[in-house]
Amino acid sequence: MSAVPRSGKQSGRLRRMLGRLADITAAPEDLDSEELREEAENTGCTRIGDCRDRQIVTVTGTLRTVTLRPRAGVPALEAELFDGTAALDVVWLGRRSIVGIEPGRKLIASGRISMSHGRRVLFNPKYELRPLGRE
């Protein structure tokens, strides 16, 4: 073996390779969260984690769950929207289903934030479905 130090070029490659390996071993949720946070910033939307009660906001994220849960005897479609900072419940009162509202779908929603049982809720928001994939 030689006592000659290696060139910076080789150590740079090693660092890049280790960086890629660290990205691969990171939890998928962490990588998704970072991507969602960047998307919220790029679209000019308010981060869900920054939303306050009674504030009118426009938020974006991915629907994690969609369920039909009656409220006071009225059908209500509920979805959990996640943007990498926090989650928000989106509720459409009087609806049993909405075409395109499904887990994994990205959307932009606008309305007034409410707090219910310590969770942020957006009732009957204006919304825009984001394209699937890389369309």
PDB file of C-alpha atoms in Angstrom:
ATOM      1  CA  MET A   1       0.000   0.000   0.000  1.00  0.00           C
ATOM      2  CA  SER A   2       1.109   3.486  -0.709  1.00  0.00           C
ATOM      3  CA  ALA A   3       1.099   6.330   1.806  1.00  0.00           C
ATOM      4  CA  VAL A   4       0.163   8.727  -0.975  1.00  0.00           C
ATOM      5  CA  PRO A   5      -3.149  10.508  -0.216  1.00  0.00           C
ATOM      6  CA  ARG A   6      -5.979   9.839  -2.636  1.00  0.00           C
ATOM      7  CA  SER A   7      -7.109  12.541  -4.955  1.00  0.00           C
ATOM      8  CA  GLY A   8     -10.107  14.702  -4.058  1.00  0.00           C
ATOM      9  CA  LYS A   9     -11.897  13.375  -7.118  1.00  0.00           C
ATOM     10  CA  GLN A  10     -12.094   9.837  -5.725  1.00  0.00           C
ATOM     11  CA  SER A  11     -13.228  10.991  -2.279  1.00  0.00           C
ATOM     12  CA  GLY A  12     -15.869  13.177  -3.964  1.00  0.00           C
ATOM     13  CA  ARG A  13     -17.233  10.109  -5.725  1.00  0.00           C
ATOM     14  CA  LEU A  14     -17.294   8.213  -2.449  1.00  0.00           C
ATOM     15  CA  ARG A  15     -19.188  11.032  -0.751  1.00  0.00           C
ATOM     16  CA  ARG A  16     -21.753  11.175  -3.551  1.00  0.00           C
ATOM     17  CA  MET A  17     -22.161   7.411  -3.437  1.00  0.00           C
ATOM     18  CA  LEU A  18     -22.612   7.458   0.353  1.00  0.00           C
ATOM     19  CA  GLY A  19     -25.078  10.345   0.007  1.00  0.00           C
ATOM     20  CA  ARG A  20     -27.133   8.333  -2.476  1.00  0.00           C
ATOM     21  CA  LEU A  21     -26.999   5.316  -0.184  1.00  0.00           C
ATOM     22  CA  ALA A  22     -28.212   7.464   2.720  1.00  0.00           C
ATOM     23  CA  ASP A  23     -31.110   8.672   0.535  1.00  0.00           C
ATOM     24  CA  ILE A  24     -32.008   5.080  -0.311  1.00  0.00           C
ATOM     25  CA  THR A  25     -31.962   3.986   3.326  1.00  0.00           C
ATOM     26  CA  ALA A  26     -34.016   6.988   4.489  1.00  0.00           C
ATOM     27  CA  ALA A  27     -37.607   6.195   5.346  1.00  0.00           C
ATOM     28  CA  PRO A  28     -39.873   6.557   2.294  1.00  0.00           C
ATOM     29  CA  GLU A  29     -42.221   8.726   4.373  1.00  0.00           C
ATOM     30  CA  ASP A  30     -39.402  11.216   4.999  1.00  0.00           C
ATOM     31  CA  LEU A  31     -38.597  11.468   1.289  1.00  0.00           C
ATOM     32  CA  ASP A  32     -42.297  11.864   0.409  1.00  0.00           C
ATOM     33  CA  SER A  33     -42.733  14.502   3.122  1.00  0.00           C
ATOM     34  CA  GLU A  34     -39.819  16.534   1.775  1.00  0.00           C
ATOM     35  CA  GLU A  35     -41.231  16.335  -1.767  1.00  0.00           C
ATOM     36  CA  LEU A  36     -44.685  17.436  -0.560  1.00  0.00           C
ATOM     37  CA  ARG A  37     -43.233  20.379   1.420  1.00  0.00           C
ATOM     38  CA  GLU A  38     -41.341  21.552  -1.672  1.00  0.00           C
ATOM     39  CA  GLU A  39     -44.491  21.254  -3.801  1.00  0.00           C
ATOM     40  CA  ALA A  40     -46.473  23.366  -1.313  1.00  0.00           C
ATOM     41  CA  GLU A  41     -43.796  26.078  -1.427  1.00  0.00           C
ATOM     42  CA  ASN A  42     -43.548  25.988  -5.240  1.00  0.00           C
ATOM     43  CA  THR A  43     -47.311  26.378  -5.731  1.00  0.00           C
ATOM     44  CA  GLY A  44     -47.525  29.306  -3.296  1.00  0.00           C
ATOM     45  CA  CYS A  45     -49.888  27.452  -0.966  1.00  0.00           C
ATOM     46  CA  THR A  46     -49.955  27.776   2.810  1.00  0.00           C
ATOM     47  CA  ARG A  47     -48.274  24.894   4.641  1.00  0.00           C
ATOM     48  CA  ILE A  48     -50.857  22.973   6.671  1.00  0.00           C
ATOM     49  CA  GLY A  49     -48.607  23.122   9.723  1.00  0.00           C
ATOM     50  CA  ASP A  50     -48.823  26.946   9.588  1.00  0.00           C
ATOM     51  CA  CYS A  51     -52.646  27.121   9.323  1.00  0.00           C
ATOM     52  CA  ARG A  52     -54.547  28.723  12.204  1.00  0.00           C
ATOM     53  CA  ASP A  53     -58.187  28.440  13.254  1.00  0.00           C
ATOM     54  CA  ARG A  54     -60.608  30.583  11.181  1.00  0.00           C
ATOM     55  CA  GLN A  55     -57.918  31.437   8.606  1.00  0.00           C
ATOM     56  CA  ILE A  56     -58.821  31.393   4.898  1.00  0.00           C
ATOM     57  CA  VAL A  57     -56.174  29.294   3.150  1.00  0.00           C
ATOM     58  CA  THR A  58     -55.182  27.491  -0.003  1.00  0.00           C
ATOM     59  CA  VAL A  59     -53.349  24.249   0.727  1.00  0.00           C
ATOM     60  CA  THR A  60     -52.013  21.388  -1.360  1.00  0.00           C
ATOM     61  CA  GLY A  61     -51.020  17.831  -0.587  1.00  0.00           C
ATOM     62  CA  THR A  62     -51.803  14.172  -1.064  1.00  0.00           C
ATOM     63  CA  LEU A  63     -54.948  12.442   0.137  1.00  0.00           C
ATOM     64  CA  ARG A  64     -53.910   9.696   2.544  1.00  0.00           C
ATOM     65  CA  THR A  65     -57.358   8.323   3.427  1.00  0.00           C
ATOM     66  CA  VAL A  66     -60.893   8.755   2.114  1.00  0.00           C
ATOM     67  CA  THR A  67     -63.882   7.543   4.150  1.00  0.00           C
ATOM     68  CA  LEU A  68     -67.654   7.908   4.227  1.00  0.00           C
ATOM     69  CA  ARG A  69     -68.632   8.986   7.745  1.00  0.00           C
ATOM     70  CA  PRO A  70     -72.106  10.357   8.509  1.00  0.00           C
ATOM     71  CA  ARG A  71     -72.274  13.580  10.536  1.00  0.00           C
ATOM     72  CA  ALA A  72     -75.569  14.251  12.360  1.00  0.00           C
ATOM     73  CA  GLY A  73     -77.356  11.786  10.089  1.00  0.00           C
ATOM     74  CA  VAL A  74     -76.071  13.448   6.905  1.00  0.00           C
ATOM     75  CA  PRO A  75     -73.588  11.637   4.641  1.00  0.00           C
ATOM     76  CA  ALA A  76     -70.123  13.166   4.702  1.00  0.00           C
ATOM     77  CA  LEU A  77     -67.109  12.269   2.586  1.00  0.00           C
ATOM     78  CA  GLU A  78     -63.950  12.789   4.651  1.00  0.00           C
ATOM     79  CA  ALA A  79     -60.370  12.764   3.406  1.00  0.00           C
ATOM     80  CA  GLU A  80     -57.068  13.352   5.159  1.00  0.00           C
ATOM     81  CA  LEU A  81     -54.810  15.742   3.226  1.00  0.00           C
ATOM     82  CA  PHE A  82     -51.086  15.641   4.047  1.00  0.00           C
ATOM     83  CA  ASP A  83     -48.487  18.135   2.816  1.00  0.00           C
ATOM     84  CA  GLY A  84     -45.350  16.972   4.624  1.00  0.00           C
ATOM     85  CA  THR A  85     -45.794  19.353   7.568  1.00  0.00           C
ATOM     86  CA  ALA A  86     -49.143  18.267   9.037  1.00  0.00           C
ATOM     87  CA  ALA A  87     -52.475  16.676   8.172  1.00  0.00           C
ATOM     88  CA  LEU A  88     -55.840  18.312   7.609  1.00  0.00           C
ATOM     89  CA  ASP A  89     -59.304  16.754   7.367  1.00  0.00           C
ATOM     90  CA  VAL A  90     -61.239  17.761   4.257  1.00  0.00           C
ATOM     91  CA  VAL A  91     -64.994  17.167   4.603  1.00  0.00           C
ATOM     92  CA  TRP A  92     -67.661  17.380   1.912  1.00  0.00           C
ATOM     93  CA  LEU A  93     -71.056  17.396   3.637  1.00  0.00           C
ATOM     94  CA  GLY A  94     -73.961  15.694   1.855  1.00  0.00           C
ATOM     95  CA  ARG A  95     -71.657  13.713  -0.449  1.00  0.00           C
ATOM     96  CA  ARG A  96     -71.195   9.950  -0.549  1.00  0.00           C
ATOM     97  CA  SER A  97     -68.478  10.056  -3.180  1.00  0.00           C
ATOM     98  CA  ILE A  98     -66.732  12.441  -5.557  1.00  0.00           C
ATOM     99  CA  VAL A  99     -65.101  11.251  -8.762  1.00  0.00           C
ATOM    100  CA  GLY A 100     -61.315  11.556  -8.455  1.00  0.00           C
ATOM    101  CA  ILE A 101     -61.265  11.862  -4.659  1.00  0.00           C
ATOM    102  CA  GLU A 102     -59.268   8.768  -3.732  1.00  0.00           C
ATOM    103  CA  PRO A 103     -56.214   7.901  -1.632  1.00  0.00           C
ATOM    104  CA  GLY A 104     -52.939   8.910  -3.276  1.00  0.00           C
ATOM    105  CA  ARG A 105     -54.493  11.725  -5.301  1.00  0.00           C
ATOM    106  CA  LYS A 106     -52.933  15.194  -5.081  1.00  0.00           C
ATOM    107  CA  LEU A 107     -55.152  18.237  -4.858  1.00  0.00           C
ATOM    108  CA  ILE A 108     -55.281  21.912  -4.036  1.00  0.00           C
ATOM    109  CA  ALA A 109     -58.064  22.965  -1.642  1.00  0.00           C
ATOM    110  CA  SER A 110     -59.247  26.425  -0.564  1.00  0.00           C
ATOM    111  CA  GLY A 111     -61.503  27.480   2.275  1.00  0.00           C
ATOM    112  CA  ARG A 112     -61.686  28.490   5.938  1.00  0.00           C
ATOM    113  CA  ILE A 113     -59.877  26.320   8.488  1.00  0.00           C
ATOM    114  CA  SER A 114     -61.849  25.113  11.529  1.00  0.00           C
ATOM    115  CA  MET A 115     -60.582  23.254  14.565  1.00  0.00           C
ATOM    116  CA  SER A 116     -62.531  20.173  15.626  1.00  0.00           C
ATOM    117  CA  HIS A 117     -61.306  17.961  18.468  1.00  0.00           C
ATOM    118  CA  GLY A 118     -57.789  19.378  18.073  1.00  0.00           C
ATOM    119  CA  ARG A 119     -57.582  18.694  14.312  1.00  0.00           C
ATOM    120  CA  ARG A 120     -57.653  21.120  11.409  1.00  0.00           C
ATOM    121  CA  VAL A 121     -60.767  20.710   9.235  1.00  0.00           C
ATOM    122  CA  LEU A 122     -61.758  22.256   5.917  1.00  0.00           C
ATOM    123  CA  PHE A 123     -65.506  21.927   5.196  1.00  0.00           C
ATOM    124  CA  ASN A 124     -66.851  21.943   1.618  1.00  0.00           C
ATOM    125  CA  PRO A 125     -63.690  23.462   0.096  1.00  0.00           C
ATOM    126  CA  LYS A 126     -63.144  24.662  -3.426  1.00  0.00           C
ATOM    127  CA  TYR A 127     -60.710  22.142  -4.852  1.00  0.00           C
ATOM    128  CA  GLU A 128     -58.652  21.321  -7.901  1.00  0.00           C
ATOM    129  CA  LEU A 129     -57.488  17.785  -8.620  1.00  0.00           C
ATOM    130  CA  ARG A 130     -53.832  17.604  -9.652  1.00  0.00           C
ATOM    131  CA  PRO A 131     -52.839  15.443 -12.631  1.00  0.00           C
ATOM    132  CA  LEU A 132     -51.940  11.826 -11.989  1.00  0.00           C
ATOM    133  CA  GLY A 133     -48.335  10.816 -12.643  1.00  0.00           C
ATOM    134  CA  ARG A 134     -46.191  13.116 -14.758  1.00  0.00           C
ATOM    135  CA  GLU A 135     -48.886  14.338 -17.170  1.00  0.00           C
TER     136      GLU A 135
END
